[in-house]
mmCIF file of C-alpha atoms in Angstrom:
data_model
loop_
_atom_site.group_PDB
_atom_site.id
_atom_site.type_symbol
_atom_site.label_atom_id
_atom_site.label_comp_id
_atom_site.label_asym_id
_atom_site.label_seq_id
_atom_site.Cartn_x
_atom_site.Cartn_y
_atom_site.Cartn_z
ATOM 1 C CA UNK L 1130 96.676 36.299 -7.095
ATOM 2 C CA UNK L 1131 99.034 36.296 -4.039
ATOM 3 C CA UNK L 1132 96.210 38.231 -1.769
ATOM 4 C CA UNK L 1133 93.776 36.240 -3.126
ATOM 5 C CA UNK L 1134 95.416 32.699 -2.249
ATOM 6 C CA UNK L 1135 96.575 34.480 1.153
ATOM 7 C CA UNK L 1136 92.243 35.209 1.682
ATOM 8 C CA UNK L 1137 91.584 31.673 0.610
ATOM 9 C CA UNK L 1138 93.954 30.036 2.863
ATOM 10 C CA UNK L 1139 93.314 31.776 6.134
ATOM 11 C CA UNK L 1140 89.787 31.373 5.330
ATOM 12 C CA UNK L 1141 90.224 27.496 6.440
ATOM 13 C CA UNK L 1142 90.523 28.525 9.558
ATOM 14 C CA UNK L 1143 88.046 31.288 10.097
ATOM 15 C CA UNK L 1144 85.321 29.697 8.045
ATOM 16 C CA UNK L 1145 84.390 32.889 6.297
ATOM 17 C CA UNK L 1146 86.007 34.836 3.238
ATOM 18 C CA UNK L 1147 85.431 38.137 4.426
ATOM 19 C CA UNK L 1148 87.095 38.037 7.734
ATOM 20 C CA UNK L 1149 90.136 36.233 5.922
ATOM 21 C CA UNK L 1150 90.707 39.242 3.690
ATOM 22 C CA UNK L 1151 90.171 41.726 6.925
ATOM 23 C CA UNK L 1152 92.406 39.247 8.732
ATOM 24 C CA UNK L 1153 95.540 39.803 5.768
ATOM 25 C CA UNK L 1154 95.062 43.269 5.534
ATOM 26 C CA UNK L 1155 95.315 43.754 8.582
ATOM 27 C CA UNK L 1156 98.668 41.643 8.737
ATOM 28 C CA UNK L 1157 99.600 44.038 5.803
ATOM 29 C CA UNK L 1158 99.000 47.249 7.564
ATOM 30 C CA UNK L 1159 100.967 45.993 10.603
ATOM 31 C CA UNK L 1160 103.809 45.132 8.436
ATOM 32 C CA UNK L 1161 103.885 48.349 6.667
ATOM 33 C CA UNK L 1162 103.573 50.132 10.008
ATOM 34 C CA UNK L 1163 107.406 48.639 10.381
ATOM 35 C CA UNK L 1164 108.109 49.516 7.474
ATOM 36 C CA UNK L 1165 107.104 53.399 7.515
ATOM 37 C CA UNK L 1166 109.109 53.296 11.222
ATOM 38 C CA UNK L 1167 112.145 51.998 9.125
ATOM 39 C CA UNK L 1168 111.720 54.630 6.622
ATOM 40 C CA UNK L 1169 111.604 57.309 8.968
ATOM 41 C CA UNK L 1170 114.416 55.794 10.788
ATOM 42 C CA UNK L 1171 117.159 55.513 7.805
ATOM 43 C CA UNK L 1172 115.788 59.110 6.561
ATOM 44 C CA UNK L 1173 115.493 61.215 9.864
ATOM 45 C CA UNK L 1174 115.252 59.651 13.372
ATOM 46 C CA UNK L 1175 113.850 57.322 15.630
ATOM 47 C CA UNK L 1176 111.808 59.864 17.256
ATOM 48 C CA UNK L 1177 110.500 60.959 14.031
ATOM 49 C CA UNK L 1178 109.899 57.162 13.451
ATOM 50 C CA UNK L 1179 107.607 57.442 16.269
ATOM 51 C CA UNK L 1180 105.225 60.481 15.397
ATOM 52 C CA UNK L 1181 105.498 59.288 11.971
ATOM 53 C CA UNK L 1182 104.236 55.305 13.210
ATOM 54 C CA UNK L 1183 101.731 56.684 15.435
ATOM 55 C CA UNK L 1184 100.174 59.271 12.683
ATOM 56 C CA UNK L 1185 99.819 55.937 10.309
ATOM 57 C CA UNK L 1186 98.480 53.721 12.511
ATOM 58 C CA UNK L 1187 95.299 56.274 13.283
ATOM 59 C CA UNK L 1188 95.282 57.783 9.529
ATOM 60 C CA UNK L 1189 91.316 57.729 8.774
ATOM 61 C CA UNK L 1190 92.192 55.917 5.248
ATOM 62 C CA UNK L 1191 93.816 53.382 6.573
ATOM 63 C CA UNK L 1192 91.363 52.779 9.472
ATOM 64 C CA UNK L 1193 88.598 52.838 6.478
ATOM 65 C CA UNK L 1194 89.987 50.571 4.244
ATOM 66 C CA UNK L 1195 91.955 47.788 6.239
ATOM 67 C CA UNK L 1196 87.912 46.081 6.019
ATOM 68 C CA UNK L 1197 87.882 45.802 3.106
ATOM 69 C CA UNK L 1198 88.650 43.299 0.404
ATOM 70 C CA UNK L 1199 91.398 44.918 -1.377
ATOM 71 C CA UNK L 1200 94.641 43.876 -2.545
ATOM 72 C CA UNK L 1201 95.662 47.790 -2.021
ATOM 73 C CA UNK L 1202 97.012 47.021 1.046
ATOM 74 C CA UNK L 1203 99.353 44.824 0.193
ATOM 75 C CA UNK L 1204 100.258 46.645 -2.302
ATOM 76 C CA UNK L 1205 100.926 49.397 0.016
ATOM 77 C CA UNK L 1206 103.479 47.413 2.067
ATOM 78 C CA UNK L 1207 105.699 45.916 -0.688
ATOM 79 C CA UNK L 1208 105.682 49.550 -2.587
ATOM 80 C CA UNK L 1209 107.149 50.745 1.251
ATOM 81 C CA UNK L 1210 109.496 47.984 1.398
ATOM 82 C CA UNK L 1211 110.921 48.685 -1.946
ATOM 83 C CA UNK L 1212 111.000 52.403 -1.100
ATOM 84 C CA UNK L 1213 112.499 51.489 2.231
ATOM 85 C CA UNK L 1214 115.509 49.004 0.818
ATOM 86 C CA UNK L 1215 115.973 51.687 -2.291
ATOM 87 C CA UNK L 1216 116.944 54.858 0.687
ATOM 88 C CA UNK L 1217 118.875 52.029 2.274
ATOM 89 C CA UNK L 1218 120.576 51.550 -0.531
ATOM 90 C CA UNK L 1219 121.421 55.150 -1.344
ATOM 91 C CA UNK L 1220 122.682 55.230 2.056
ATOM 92 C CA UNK L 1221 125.007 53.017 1.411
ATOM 93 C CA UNK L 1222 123.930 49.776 2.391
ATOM 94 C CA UNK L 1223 124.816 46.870 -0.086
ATOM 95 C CA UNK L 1224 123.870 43.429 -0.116
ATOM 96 C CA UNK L 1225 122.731 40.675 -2.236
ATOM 97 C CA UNK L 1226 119.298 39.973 0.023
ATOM 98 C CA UNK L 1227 118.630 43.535 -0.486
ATOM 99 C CA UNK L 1228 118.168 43.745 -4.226
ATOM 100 C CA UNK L 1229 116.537 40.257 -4.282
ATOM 101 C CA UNK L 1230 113.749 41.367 -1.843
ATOM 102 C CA UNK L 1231 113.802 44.526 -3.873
ATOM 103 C CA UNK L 1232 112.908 43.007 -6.910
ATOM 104 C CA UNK L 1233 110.473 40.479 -5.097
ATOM 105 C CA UNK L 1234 109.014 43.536 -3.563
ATOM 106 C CA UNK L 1235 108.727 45.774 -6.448
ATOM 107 C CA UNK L 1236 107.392 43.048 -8.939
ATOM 108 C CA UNK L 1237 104.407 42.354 -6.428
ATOM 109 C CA UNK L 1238 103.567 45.882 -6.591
ATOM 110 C CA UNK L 1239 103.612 46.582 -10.322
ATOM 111 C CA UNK L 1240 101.429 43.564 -10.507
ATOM 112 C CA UNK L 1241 98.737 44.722 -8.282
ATOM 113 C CA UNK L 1242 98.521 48.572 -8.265
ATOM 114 C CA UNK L 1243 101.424 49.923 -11.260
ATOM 115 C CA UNK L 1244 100.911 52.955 -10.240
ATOM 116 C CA UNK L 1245 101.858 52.765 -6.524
ATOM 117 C CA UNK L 1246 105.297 51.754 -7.661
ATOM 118 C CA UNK L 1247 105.833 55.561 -9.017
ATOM 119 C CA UNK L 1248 107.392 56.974 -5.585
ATOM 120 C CA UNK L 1249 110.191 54.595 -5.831
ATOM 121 C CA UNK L 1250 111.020 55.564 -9.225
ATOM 122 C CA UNK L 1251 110.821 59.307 -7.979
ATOM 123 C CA UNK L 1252 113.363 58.277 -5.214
ATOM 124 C CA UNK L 1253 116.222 56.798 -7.858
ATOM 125 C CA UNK L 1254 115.652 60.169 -10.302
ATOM 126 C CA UNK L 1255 115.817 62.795 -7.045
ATOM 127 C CA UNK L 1256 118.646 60.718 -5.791
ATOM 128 C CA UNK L 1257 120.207 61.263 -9.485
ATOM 129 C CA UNK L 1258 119.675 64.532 -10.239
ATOM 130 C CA UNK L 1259 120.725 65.857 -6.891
ATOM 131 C CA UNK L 1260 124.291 64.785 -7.926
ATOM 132 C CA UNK L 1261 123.386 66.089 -11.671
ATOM 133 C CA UNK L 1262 126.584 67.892 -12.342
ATOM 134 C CA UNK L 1263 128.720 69.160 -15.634
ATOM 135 C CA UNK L 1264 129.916 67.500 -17.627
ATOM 136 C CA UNK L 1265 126.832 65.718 -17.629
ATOM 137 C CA UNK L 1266 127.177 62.871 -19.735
ATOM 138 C CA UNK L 1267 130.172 61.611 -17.847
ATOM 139 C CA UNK L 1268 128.510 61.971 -14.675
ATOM 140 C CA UNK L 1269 125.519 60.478 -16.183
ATOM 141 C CA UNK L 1270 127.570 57.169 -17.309
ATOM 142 C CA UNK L 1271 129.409 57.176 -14.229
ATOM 143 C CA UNK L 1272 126.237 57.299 -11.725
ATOM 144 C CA UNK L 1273 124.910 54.271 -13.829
ATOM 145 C CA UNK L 1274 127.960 52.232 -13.592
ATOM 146 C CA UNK L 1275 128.154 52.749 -9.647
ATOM 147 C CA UNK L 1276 124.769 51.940 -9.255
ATOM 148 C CA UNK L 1277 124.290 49.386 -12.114
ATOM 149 C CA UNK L 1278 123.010 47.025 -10.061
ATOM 150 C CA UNK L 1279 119.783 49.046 -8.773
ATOM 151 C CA UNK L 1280 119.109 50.661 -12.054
ATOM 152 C CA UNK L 1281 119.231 47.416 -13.440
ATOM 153 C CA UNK L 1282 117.006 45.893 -10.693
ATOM 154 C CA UNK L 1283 114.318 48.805 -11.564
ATOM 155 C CA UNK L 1284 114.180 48.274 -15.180
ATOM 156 C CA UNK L 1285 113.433 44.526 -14.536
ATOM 157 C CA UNK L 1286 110.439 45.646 -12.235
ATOM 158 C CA UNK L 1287 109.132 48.210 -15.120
ATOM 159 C CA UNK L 1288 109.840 45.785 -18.041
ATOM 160 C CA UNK L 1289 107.308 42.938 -15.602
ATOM 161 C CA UNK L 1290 104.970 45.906 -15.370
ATOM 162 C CA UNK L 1291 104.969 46.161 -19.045
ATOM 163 C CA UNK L 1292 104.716 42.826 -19.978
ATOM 164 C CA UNK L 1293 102.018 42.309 -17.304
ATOM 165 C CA UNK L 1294 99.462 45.532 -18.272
ATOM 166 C CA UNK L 1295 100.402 44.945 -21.787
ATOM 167 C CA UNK L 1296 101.073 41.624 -22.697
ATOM 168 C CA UNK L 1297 98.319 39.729 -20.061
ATOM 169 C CA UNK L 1298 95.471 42.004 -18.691
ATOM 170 C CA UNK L 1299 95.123 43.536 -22.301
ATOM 171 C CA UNK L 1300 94.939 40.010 -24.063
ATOM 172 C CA UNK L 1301 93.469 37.948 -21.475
ATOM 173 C CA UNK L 1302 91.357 39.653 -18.532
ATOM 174 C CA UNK L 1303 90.125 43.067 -20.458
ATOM 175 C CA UNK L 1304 89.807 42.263 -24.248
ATOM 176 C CA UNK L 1305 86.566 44.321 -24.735
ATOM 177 C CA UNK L 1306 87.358 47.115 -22.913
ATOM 178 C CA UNK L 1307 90.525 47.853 -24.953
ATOM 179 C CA UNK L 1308 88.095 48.208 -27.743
ATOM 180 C CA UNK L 1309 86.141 50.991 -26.191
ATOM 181 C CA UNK L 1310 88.082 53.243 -24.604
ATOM 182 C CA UNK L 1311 91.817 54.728 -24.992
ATOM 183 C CA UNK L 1312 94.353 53.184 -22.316
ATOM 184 C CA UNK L 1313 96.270 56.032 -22.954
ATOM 185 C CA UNK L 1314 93.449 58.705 -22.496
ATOM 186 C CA UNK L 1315 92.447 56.495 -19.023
ATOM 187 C CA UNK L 1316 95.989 56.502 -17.912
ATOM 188 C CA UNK L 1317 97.424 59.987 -18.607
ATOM 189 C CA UNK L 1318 94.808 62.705 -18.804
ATOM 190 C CA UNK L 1319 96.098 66.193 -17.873
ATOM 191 C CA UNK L 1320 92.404 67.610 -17.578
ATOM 192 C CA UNK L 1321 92.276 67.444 -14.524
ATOM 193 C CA UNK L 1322 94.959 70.118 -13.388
ATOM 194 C CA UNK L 1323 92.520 72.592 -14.755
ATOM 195 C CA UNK L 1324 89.382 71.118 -12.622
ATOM 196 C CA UNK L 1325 88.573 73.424 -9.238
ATOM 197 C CA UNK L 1326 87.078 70.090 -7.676
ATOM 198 C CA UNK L 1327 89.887 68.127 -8.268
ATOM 199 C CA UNK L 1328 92.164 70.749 -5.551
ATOM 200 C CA UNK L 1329 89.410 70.870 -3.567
ATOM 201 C CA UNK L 1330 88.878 66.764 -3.382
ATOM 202 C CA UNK L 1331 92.966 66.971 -2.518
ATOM 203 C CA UNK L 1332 92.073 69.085 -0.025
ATOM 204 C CA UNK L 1333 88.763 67.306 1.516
ATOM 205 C CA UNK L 1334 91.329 63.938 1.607
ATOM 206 C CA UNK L 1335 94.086 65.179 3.154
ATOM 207 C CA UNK L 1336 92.248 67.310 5.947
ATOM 208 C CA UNK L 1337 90.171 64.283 7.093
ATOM 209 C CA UNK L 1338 90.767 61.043 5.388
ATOM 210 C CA UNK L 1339 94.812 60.873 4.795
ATOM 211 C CA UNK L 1340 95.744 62.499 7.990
ATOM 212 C CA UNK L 1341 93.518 64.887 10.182
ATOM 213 C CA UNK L 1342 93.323 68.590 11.314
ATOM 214 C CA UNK L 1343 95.844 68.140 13.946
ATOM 215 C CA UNK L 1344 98.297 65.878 11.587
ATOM 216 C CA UNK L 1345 98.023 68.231 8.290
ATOM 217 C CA UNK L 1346 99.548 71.066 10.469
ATOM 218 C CA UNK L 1347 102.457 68.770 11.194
ATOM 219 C CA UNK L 1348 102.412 67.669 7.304
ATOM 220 C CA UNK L 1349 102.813 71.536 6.436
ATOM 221 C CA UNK L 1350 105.540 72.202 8.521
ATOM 222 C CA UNK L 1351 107.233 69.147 7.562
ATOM 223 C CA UNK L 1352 106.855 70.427 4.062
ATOM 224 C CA UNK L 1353 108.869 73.662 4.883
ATOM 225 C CA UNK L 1354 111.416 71.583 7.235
ATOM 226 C CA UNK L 1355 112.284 69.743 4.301
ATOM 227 C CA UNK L 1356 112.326 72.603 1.262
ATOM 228 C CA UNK L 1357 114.712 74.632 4.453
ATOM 229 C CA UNK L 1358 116.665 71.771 5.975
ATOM 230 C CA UNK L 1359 117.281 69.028 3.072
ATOM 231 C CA UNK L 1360 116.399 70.995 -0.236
ATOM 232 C CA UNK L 1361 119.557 69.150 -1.897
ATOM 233 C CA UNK L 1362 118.795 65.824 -0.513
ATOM 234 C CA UNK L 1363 117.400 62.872 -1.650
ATOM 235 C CA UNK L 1364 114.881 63.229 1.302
ATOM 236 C CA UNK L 1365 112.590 65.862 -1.083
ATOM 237 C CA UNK L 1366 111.968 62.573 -2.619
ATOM 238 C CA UNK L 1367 109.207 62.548 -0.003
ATOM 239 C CA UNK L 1368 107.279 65.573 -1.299
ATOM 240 C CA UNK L 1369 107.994 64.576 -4.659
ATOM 241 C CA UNK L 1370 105.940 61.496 -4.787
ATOM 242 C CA UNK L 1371 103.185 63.279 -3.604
ATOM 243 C CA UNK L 1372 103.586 65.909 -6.101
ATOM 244 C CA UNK L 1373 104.301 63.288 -9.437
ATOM 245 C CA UNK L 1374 101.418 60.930 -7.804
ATOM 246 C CA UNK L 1375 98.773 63.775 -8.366
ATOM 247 C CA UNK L 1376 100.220 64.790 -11.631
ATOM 248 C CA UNK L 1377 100.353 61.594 -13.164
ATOM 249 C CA UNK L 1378 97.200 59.727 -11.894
ATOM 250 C CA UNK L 1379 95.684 62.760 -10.838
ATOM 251 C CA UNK L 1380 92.595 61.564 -13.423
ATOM 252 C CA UNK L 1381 92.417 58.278 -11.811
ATOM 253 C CA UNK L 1382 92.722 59.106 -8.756
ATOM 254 C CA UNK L 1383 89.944 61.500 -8.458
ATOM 255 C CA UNK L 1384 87.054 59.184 -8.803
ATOM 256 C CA UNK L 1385 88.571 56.585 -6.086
ATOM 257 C CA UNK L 1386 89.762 57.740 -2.662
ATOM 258 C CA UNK L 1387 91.603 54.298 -1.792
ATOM 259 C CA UNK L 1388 94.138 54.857 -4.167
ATOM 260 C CA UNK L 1389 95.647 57.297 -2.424
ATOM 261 C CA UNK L 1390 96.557 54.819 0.618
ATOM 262 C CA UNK L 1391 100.134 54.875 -0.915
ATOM 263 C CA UNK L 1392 100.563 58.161 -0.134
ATOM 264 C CA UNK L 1393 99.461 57.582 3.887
ATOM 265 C CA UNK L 1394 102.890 56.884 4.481
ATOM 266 C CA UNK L 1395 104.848 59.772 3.199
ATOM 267 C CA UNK L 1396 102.180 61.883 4.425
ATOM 268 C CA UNK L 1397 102.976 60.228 7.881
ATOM 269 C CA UNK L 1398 106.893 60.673 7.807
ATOM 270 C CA UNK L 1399 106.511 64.229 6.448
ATOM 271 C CA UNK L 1400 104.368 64.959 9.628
ATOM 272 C CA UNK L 1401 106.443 63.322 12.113
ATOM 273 C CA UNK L 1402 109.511 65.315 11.040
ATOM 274 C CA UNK L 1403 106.581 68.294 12.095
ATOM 275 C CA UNK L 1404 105.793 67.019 15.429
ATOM 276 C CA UNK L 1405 109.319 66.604 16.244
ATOM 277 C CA UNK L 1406 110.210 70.103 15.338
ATOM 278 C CA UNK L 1407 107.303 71.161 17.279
ATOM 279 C CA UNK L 1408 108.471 68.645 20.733
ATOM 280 C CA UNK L 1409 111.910 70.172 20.487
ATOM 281 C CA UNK L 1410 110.890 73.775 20.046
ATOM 282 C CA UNK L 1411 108.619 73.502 23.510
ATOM 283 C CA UNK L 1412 110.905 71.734 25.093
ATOM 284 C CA UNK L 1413 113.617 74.250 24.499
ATOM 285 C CA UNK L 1414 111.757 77.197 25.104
ATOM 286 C CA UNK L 1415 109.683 75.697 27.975
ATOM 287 C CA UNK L 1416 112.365 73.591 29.673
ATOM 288 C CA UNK L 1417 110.146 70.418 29.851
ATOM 289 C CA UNK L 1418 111.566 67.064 30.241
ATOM 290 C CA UNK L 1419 111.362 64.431 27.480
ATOM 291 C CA UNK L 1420 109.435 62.223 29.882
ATOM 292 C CA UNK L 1421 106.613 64.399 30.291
ATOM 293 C CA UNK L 1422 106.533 65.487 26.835
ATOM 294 C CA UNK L 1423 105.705 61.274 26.149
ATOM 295 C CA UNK L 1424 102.810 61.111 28.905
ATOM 296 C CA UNK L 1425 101.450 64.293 27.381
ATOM 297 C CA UNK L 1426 101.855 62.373 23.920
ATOM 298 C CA UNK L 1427 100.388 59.661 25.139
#
């Protein structure tokens, strides 16, 4: 409803529905272009902000869908934010504003696109088991009464998700389709980790629609940075989403590319940490000045 009334108000001034909706996305893609810097930033570096900034701005999906008329996008951004203010967070930044755009930001997304919300909860449980110690249940009670007020925050976001898919679009906007099919069959269906296509699809989207050629090498080494570098961190958090997105919506997913657009970002800050590995190893071993390395970039 938000994206909608956002379309229908900027359409008074460009006459035409279509544009409007191209016009907010696009706003939406610029924002979460901040936000993906940001998220690079508090994680790694501002020079891995950069690569990772740059790599989203050209991803193919992005480019493809930002035309279209699809809430997706700004679903995209406010999943990011939340993402964004939750590593904050764990970083030890505290403040009221934070966990009231938190909740702002993770209630829009549960109420567009539930499923895009699932990296954030993959952030909170890496973050907890990484401290996951004996004896457990004392560490267990003691990590939810330090961070009571974030835990608390998320289960108000999930029980709004619940009350939303169950209680509204059940009852009001898809009566007859809960009587022919299984929601929990659509939802959750494990088949397809035992489908060839559905690997090679992964593949297909990732080497040309996610990122490109160039990018996916950056992804990869990312990937091994991370498992080498910051295996004990809340930072694998990054891979993780990626990993629990296919596994849990792998079904849905399959049939409809766009919904992996929440995963552009990740796939962006993975390969930046790649491309500055890459920067500092020929600058080292080539002796080339940081300024010539960005005109080269550029």
């Amino acid at each position: 409803p938000i994206y909608q009334a956002l379309s229908a108000w900027s359409s008074t001034f460009t006459k035409t529905v279509l544009s409007a909706s191209r016009s907010v996305n696009l706003c939406f893609a610029l924002l979460t272009l901040l936000v993906v810097f940001q998220i690079a930033v508090t994680q790694f570096c501002r020079k891995t902000a950069t690569y990772a900034a740059l790599f989203f701005a050209f991803a193919p999906l992005n480019l493809m869908y930002q035309s279209a008329t699809l809430p997706d996008i700004s679903s995209v951004f406010f999943m990011s934010l939340a993402y964004w203010l939750l590593a904050k967070y764990l970083k030890g930044t505290q403040s009221k504003i934070l966990f009231f755009i938190f909740l702002l930001a993770g209630g829009y997304s549960v109420l567009v696109k539930p499923l895009h919300f699932l990296p954030v909860g993959i952030l909170l449980v890496t973050h907890f088991l990484q401290q996951w110690r004996y004896p457990r249940v004392k560490n267990f009670s003691n990590y939810v009464v330090r961070h009571r007020a974030i835990i608390g925050s998320f289960a108000l976001i999930t029980l709004t998700m619940l009350f939303w898919f169950g209680g509204v679009l059940t009852r009001v906007t898809a009566p007859a389709l809960l009587k022919s099919a299984d929601w929990g069959h659509i939802l959750y269906n494990p088949h397809h980790l035992y489908d060839v296509l559905f690997y090679a699809r992964i593949l297909y989207r990732w080497f040309l629609l996610v990122l490109n050629p160039i990018t996916l090498s950056f992804f990869l080494l990312g990937i091994l940075l991370l498992f080498r570098d910051h295996r004990g961190d809340e930072r694998m958090a990054l891979i993780y989403s990626i990993i629990g997105y296919y596994l849990f919506f792998g079904y849905i997913v399959t049939g409809h590319e766009y919904y992996v657009l929440a995963l552009v970002p990740f796939g962006s800050v993975i390969a930046g940490r790649g491309a500055v590995w890459i920067e500092e190893k020929v600058c080292s071993d080539f002796k080339i000045r940081s300024r010539h390395v960005l005109s080269a970039v550029i």
